[in-house]
Short mmCIF file of C-alpha atoms in Angstrom, two decimals:
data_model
loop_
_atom_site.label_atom_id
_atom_site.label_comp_id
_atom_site.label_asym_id
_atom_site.label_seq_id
_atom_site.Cartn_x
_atom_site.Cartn_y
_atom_site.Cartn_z
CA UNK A 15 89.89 128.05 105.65
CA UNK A 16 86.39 127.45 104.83
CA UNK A 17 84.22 124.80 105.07
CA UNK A 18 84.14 121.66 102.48
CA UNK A 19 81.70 122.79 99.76
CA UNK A 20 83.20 126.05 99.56
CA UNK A 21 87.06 124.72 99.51
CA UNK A 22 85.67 122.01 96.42
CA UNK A 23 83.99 125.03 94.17
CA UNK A 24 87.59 126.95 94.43
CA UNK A 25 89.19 123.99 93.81
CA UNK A 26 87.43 123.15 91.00
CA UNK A 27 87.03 126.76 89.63
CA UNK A 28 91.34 126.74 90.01
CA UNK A 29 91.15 123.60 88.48
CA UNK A 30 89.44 124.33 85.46
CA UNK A 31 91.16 127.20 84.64
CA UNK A 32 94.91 125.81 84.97
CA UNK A 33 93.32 123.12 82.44
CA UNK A 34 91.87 125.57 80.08
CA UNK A 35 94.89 128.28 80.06
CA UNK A 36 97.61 125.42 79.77
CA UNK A 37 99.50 127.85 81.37
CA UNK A 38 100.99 126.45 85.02
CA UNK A 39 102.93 128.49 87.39
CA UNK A 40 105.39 126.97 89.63
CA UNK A 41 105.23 126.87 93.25
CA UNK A 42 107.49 125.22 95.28
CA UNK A 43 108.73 125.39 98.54
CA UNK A 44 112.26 124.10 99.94
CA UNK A 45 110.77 122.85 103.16
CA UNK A 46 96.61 103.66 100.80
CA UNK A 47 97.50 97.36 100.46
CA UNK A 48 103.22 93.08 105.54
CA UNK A 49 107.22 92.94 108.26
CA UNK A 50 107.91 94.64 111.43
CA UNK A 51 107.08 98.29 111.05
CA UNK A 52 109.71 100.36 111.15
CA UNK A 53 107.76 103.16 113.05
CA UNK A 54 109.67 101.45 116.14
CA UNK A 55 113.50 101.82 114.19
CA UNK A 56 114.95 105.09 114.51
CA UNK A 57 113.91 107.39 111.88
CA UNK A 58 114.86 106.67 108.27
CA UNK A 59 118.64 107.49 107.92
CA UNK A 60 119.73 108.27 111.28
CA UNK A 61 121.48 104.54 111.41
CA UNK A 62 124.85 104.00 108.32
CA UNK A 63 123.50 103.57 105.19
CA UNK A 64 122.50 100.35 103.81
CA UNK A 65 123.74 99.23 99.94
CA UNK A 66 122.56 101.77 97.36
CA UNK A 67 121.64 99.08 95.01
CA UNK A 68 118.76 99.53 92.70
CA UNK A 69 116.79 96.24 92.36
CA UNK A 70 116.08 94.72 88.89
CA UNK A 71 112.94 92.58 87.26
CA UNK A 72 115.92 89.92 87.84
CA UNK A 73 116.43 90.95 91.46
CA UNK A 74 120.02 91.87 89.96
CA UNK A 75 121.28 95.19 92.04
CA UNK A 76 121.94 98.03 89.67
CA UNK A 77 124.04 101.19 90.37
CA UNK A 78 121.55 104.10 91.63
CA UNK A 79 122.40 107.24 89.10
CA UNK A 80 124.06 110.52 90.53
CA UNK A 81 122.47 113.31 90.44
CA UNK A 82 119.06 112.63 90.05
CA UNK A 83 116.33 115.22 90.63
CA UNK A 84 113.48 114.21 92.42
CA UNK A 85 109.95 116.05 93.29
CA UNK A 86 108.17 115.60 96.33
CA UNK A 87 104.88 116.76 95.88
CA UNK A 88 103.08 116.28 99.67
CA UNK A 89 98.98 117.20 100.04
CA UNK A 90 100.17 120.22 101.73
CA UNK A 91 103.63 121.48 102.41
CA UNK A 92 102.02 122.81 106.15
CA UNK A 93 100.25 119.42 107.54
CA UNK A 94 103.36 117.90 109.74
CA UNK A 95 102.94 114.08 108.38
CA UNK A 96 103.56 115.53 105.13
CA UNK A 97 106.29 117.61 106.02
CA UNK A 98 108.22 114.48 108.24
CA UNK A 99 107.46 112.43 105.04
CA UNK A 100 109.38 114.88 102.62
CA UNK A 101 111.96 114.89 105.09
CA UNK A 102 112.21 111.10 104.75
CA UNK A 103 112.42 111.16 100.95
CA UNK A 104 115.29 114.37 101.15
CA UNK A 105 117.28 112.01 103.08
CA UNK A 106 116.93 109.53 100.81
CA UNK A 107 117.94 110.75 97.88
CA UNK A 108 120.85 112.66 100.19
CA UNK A 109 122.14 109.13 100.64
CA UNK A 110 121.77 108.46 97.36
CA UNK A 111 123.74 111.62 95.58
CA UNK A 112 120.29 113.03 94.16
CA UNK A 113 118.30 116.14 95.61
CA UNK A 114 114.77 116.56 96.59
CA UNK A 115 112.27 119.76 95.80
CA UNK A 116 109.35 119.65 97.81
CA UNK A 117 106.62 121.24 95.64
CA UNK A 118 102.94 122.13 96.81
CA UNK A 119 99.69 124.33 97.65
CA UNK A 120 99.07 125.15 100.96
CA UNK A 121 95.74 123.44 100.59
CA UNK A 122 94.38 119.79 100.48
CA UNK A 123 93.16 119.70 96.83
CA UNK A 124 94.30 118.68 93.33
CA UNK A 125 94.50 122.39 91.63
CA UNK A 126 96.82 123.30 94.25
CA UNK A 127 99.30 120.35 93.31
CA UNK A 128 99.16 121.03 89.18
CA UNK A 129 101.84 123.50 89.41
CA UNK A 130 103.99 121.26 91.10
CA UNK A 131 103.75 118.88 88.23
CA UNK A 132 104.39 121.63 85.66
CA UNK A 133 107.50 122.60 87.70
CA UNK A 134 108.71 119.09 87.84
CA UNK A 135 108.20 118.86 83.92
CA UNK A 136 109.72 122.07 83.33
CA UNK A 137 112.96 121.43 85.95
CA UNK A 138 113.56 117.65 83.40
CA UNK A 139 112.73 115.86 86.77
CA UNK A 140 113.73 112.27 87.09
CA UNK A 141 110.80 111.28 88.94
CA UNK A 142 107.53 112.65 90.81
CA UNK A 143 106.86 111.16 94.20
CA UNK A 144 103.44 112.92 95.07
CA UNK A 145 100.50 112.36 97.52
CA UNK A 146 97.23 112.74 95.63
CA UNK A 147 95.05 115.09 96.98
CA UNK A 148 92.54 113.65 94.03
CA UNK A 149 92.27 110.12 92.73
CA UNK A 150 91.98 111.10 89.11
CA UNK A 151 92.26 114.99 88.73
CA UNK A 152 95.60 114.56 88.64
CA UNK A 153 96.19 111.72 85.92
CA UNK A 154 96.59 114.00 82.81
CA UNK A 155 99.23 116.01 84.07
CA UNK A 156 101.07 113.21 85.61
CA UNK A 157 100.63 111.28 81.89
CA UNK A 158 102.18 114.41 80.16
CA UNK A 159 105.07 113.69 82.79
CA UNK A 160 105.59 110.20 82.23
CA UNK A 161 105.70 110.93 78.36
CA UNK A 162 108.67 113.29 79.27
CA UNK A 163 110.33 110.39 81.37
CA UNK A 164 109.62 111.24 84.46
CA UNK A 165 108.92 108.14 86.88
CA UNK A 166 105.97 108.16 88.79
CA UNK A 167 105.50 107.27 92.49
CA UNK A 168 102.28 107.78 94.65
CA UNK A 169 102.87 107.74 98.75
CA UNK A 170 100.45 108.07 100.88
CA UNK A 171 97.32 108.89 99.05
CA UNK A 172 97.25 107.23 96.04
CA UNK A 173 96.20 108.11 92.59
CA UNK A 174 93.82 106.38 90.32
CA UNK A 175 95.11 106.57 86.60
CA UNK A 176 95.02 103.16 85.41
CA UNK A 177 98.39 102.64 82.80
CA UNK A 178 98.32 106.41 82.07
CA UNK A 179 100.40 107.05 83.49
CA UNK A 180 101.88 103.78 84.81
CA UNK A 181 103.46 104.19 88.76
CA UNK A 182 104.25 102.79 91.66
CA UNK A 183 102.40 103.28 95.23
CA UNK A 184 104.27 103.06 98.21
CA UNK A 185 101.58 102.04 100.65
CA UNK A 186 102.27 102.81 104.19
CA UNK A 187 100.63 99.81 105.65
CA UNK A 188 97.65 97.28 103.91
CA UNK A 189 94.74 99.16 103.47
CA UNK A 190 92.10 96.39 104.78
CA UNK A 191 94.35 96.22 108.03
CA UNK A 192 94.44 99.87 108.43
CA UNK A 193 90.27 100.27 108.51
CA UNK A 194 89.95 97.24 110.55
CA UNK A 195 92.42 97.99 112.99
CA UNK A 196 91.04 101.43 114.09
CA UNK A 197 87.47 100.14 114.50
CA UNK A 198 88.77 97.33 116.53
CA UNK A 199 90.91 100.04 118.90
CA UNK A 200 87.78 101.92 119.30
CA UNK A 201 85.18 98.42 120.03
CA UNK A 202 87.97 97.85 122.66
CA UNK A 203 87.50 101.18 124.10
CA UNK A 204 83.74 101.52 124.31
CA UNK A 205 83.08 97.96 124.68
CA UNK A 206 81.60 97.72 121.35
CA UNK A 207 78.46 99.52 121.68
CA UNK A 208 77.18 102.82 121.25
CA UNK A 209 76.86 105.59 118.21
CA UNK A 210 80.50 106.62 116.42
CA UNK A 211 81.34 109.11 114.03
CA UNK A 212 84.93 109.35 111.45
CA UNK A 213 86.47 112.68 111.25
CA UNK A 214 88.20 112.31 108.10
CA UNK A 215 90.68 114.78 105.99
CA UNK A 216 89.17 115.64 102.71
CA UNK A 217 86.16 114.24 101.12
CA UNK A 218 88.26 113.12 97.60
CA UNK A 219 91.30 111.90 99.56
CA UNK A 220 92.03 108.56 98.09
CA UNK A 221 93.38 106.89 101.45
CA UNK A 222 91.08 108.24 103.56
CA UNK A 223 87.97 106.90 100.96
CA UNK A 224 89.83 103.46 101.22
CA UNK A 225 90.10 103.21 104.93
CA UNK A 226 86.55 104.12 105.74
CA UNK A 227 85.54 101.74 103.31
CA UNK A 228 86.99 98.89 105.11
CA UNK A 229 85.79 100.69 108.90
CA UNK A 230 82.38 100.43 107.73
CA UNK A 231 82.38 96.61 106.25
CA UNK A 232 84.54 96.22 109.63
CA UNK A 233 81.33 98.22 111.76
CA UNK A 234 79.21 95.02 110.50
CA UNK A 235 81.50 92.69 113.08
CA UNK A 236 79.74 95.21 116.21
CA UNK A 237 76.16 95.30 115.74
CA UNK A 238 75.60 97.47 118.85
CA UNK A 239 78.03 100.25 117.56
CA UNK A 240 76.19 102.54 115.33
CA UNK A 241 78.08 104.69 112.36
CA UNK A 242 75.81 108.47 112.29
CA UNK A 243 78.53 110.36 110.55
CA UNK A 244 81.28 110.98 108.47
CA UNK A 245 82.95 114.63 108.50
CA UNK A 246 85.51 115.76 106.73
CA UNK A 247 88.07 118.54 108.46
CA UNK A 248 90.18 118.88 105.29
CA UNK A 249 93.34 118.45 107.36
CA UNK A 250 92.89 121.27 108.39
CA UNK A 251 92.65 122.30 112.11
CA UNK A 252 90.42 124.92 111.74
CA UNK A 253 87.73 123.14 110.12
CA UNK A 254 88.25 120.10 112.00
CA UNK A 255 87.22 121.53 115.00
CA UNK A 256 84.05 123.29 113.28
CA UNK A 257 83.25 119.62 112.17
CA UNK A 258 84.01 118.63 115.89
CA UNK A 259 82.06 120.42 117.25
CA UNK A 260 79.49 120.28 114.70
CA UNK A 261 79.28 116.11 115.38
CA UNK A 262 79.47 116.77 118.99
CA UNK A 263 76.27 119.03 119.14
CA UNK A 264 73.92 116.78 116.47
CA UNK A 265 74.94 113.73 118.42
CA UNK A 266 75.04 114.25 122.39
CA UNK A 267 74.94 110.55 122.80
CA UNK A 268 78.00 110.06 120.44
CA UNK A 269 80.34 107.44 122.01
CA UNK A 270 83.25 107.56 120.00
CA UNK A 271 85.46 109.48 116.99
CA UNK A 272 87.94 107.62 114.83
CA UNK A 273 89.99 110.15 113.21
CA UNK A 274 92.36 108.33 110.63
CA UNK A 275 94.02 111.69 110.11
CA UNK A 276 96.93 113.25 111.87
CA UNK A 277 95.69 117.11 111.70
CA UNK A 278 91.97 115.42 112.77
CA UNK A 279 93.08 113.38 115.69
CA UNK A 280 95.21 115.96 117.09
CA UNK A 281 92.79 118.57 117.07
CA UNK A 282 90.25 115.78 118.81
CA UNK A 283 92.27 115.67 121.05
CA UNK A 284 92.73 119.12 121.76
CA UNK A 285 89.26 119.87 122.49
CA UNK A 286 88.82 116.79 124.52
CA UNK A 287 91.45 117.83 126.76
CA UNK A 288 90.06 121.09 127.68
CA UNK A 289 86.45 119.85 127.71
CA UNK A 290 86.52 117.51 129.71
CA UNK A 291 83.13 117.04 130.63
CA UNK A 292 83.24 115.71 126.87
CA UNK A 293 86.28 113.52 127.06
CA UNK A 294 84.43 111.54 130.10
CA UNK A 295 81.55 109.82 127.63
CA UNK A 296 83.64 110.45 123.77
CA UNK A 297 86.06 108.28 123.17
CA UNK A 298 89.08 109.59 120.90
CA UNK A 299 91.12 106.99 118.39
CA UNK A 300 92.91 107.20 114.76
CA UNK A 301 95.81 107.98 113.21
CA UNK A 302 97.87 110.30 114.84
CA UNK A 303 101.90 111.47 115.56
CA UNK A 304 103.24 110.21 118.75
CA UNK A 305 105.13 113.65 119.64
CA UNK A 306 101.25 115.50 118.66
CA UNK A 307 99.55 112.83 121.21
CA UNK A 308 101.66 112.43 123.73
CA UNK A 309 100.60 114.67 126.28
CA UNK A 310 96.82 113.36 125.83
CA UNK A 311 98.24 109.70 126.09
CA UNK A 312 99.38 110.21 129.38
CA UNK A 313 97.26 112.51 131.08
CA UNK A 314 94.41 110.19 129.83
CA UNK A 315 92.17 111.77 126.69
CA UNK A 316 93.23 109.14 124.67
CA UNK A 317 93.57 105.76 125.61
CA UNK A 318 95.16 104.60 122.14
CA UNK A 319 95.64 105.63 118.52
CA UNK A 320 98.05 104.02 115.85
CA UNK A 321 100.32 104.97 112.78
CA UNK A 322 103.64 104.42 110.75
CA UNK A 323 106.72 106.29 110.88
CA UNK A 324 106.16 108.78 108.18
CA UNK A 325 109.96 109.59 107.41
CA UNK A 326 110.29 105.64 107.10
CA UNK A 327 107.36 105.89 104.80
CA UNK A 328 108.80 108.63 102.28
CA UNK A 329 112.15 107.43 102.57
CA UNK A 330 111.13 104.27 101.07
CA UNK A 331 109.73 106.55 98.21
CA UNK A 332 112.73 108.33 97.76
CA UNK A 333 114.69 104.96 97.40
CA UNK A 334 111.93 103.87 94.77
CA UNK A 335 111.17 106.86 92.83
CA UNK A 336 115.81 106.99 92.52
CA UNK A 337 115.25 102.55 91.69
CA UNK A 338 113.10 103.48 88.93
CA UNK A 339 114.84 106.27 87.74
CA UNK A 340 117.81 104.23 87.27
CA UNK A 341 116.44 101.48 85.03
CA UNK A 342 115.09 99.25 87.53
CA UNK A 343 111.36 97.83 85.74
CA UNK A 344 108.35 98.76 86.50
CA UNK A 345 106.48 95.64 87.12
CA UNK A 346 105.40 92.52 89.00
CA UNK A 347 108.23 91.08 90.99
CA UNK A 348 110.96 93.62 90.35
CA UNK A 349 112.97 94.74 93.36
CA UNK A 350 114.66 97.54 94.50
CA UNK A 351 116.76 98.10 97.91
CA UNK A 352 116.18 100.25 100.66
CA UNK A 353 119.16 101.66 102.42
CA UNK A 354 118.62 102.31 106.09
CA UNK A 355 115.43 100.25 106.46
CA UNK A 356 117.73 97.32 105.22
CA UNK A 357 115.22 95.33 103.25
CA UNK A 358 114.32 94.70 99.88
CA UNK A 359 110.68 95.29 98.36
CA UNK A 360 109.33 93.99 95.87
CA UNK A 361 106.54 95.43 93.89
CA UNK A 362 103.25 93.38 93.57
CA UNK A 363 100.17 93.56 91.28
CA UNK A 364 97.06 94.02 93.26
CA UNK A 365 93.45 95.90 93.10
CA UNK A 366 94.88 97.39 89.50
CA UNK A 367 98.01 98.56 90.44
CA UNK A 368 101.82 97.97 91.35
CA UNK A 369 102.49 98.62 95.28
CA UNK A 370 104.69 97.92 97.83
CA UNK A 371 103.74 97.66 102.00
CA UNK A 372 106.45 99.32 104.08
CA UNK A 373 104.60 97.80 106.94
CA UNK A 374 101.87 97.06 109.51
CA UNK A 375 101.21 100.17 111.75
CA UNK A 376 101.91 100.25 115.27
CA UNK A 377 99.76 100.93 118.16
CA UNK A 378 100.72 103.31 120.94
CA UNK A 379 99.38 103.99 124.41
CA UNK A 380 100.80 104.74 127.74
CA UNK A 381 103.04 101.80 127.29
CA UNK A 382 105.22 102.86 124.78
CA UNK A 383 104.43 106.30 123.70
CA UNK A 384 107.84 107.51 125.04
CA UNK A 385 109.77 104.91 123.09
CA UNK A 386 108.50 107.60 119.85
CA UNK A 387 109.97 111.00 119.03
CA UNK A 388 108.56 111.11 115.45
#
């Protein structure tokens, strides 16, 4: 994959001419604002299934329809968050008597995900749950779907189209708390002093823009720890480690990475652990898999990183993108259930939008990293 600049002018270049041809070929593939998280619980489903109620504006429960189709459109149907998420949402809708088509590019940008919208138009979808690789690229494709009735639901990365179209973000933990949390792992670590960097996924990725956001207002509570970089990998391995070592080699007094990116802390981690002369003065944190960052948890590369469950986090889509399908409002204190995680959400209004919180993210370190198999 090549680097950033190159990956945006091919993106945009695809972009512009899916716009201007109106033409859209599918592609599909069959593969960021709180309760206990449920990244602890067993993954979404694997415990009897909880009432298939669809919550109301009322708070009434309202039968879930049979049958519904539902897209999953993920950044990337090869980055392994996004592929445990989809499996999350399948499950769902399993439960629920729908199905699930997991639609996208193999790359982190918006171009790749049009066809996936097209295909969800084209297949009379019920809903669209999708991870934005773009905040607002997206939002005129997405509108054309909500004026065929398709519901939409952002996950993950959200999207930024104001009331056209009208959705729903499932938010995987509160965005402030997320930011804050990972700079305060990382002051822990390097007793809160010394030059860090952020090895982020791509540059336009609406989560990742929100998070660093709230690291850098967070960076102001550490006066002695010094923010000379922010790199973006793409979520892709490759190009994270280019980036890598790119940070390592302009910065040789750099103290610590925060990589609030699965594909970017794992590949962190990587290097550290086979350079270790590295590992002994860089200090690794983010948001990574448990079953990715085991191995560096316990023989010592990384001290401590956090996340959600991700299944937990698109199952909970699943069971809202089926809720809305099924009548239940889309607005300010309506409800809708969530089988296996056994609680009901209810959306709130807040920074422009309707959202619900699945839940605070957990930390893991040598303590508990073997409780995880996610």
């Amino acid at each position: 994959m090549t680097g950033l600049r190159t990956a945006q002018r091919v993106g945009a270049a695809a972009l512009s001419a899916l716009l201007a041809g109106g033409v859209l070929a599918a592609c599909s593939s069959t593969s960021n604002k709180s309760a206990k998280t449920s990244a602890g619980n067993p993954p979404a489903g694997t415990s009897a299934a909880a009432p298939t109620g669809a919550g109301s504006s009322g708070g009434a429960a309202g039968a879930i329809k049979k049958g519904l189709k539902v897209y999953f459109i993920p950044k990337d149907t090869q980055n392994p968050y996004e592929v445990l998420a989809d499996k999350g949402g399948q499950k769902a809708l399993q439960e629920l008597g729908g199905s699930v088509t997991v639609s996208s590019g193999t790359q982190d940008t918006a171009a790749a995900q049009l066809p996936s919208i097209q295909a969800a138009i084209q297949a009379h979808a019920d809903a669209i749950v999708i991870a934005a690789n773009d905040p607002s690229a997206l939002c005129p494709s997405l509108n054309k779907a909500a004026q065929q009735g398709i519901k939409i639901v952002a996950f993950d990365s959200d999207i930024a189209c104001g009331t056209s179209p009208n959705h729903l973000f499932i938010n995987q933990a509160d965005t402030k708390q997320i930011g804050t949390s990972e700079v305060d792992l990382l002051a822990k670590q390097i007793n809160s002093e010394g030059q860090v960097a952020i090895l982020s996924a791509a540059a336009s990725a609406t989560n990742q823009n929100a998070w660093i956001k709230y690291m850098k207002e967070q960076l102001k509570q550490y006066p002695k720890m010094k923010l000379v970089s922010t790199v973006y990998g793409n979520d892709d391995p490759a190009t994270s480690l280019t980036v890598l070592q790119g940070l390592l080699s302009a910065y040789p007094n750099l103290k610590g990475i925060i990589s609030p990116t699965t594909v970017g802390i794992s590949t962190a981690a990587q290097y550290l652990d086979t350079h270790k002369d590295v590992a002994k003065r860089v200090t690794l944190t983010g948001l990574g898999l448990p079953s990715q960052m085991r191995k560096y948890i316990k023989d010592g590369t990384v001290q401590s990183f956090e996340l959600w469950n991700p299944k937990d986090l698109g199952y909970l889509a699943g069971y809202a993108a089926a809720s809305l399908a099924s009548g239940t409002a889309l607005q300010s204190g309506a409800t809708f259930g969530s089988g296996a995680l056994k609680k009901t959400y209810t959306m709130a209004q807040g920074d422009g939008e309707l959202s619900v919180v699945l839940g605070p993210p957990t930390v893991f370190d040598k303590s508990n990293i073997d409780q995880f198999n996610f």
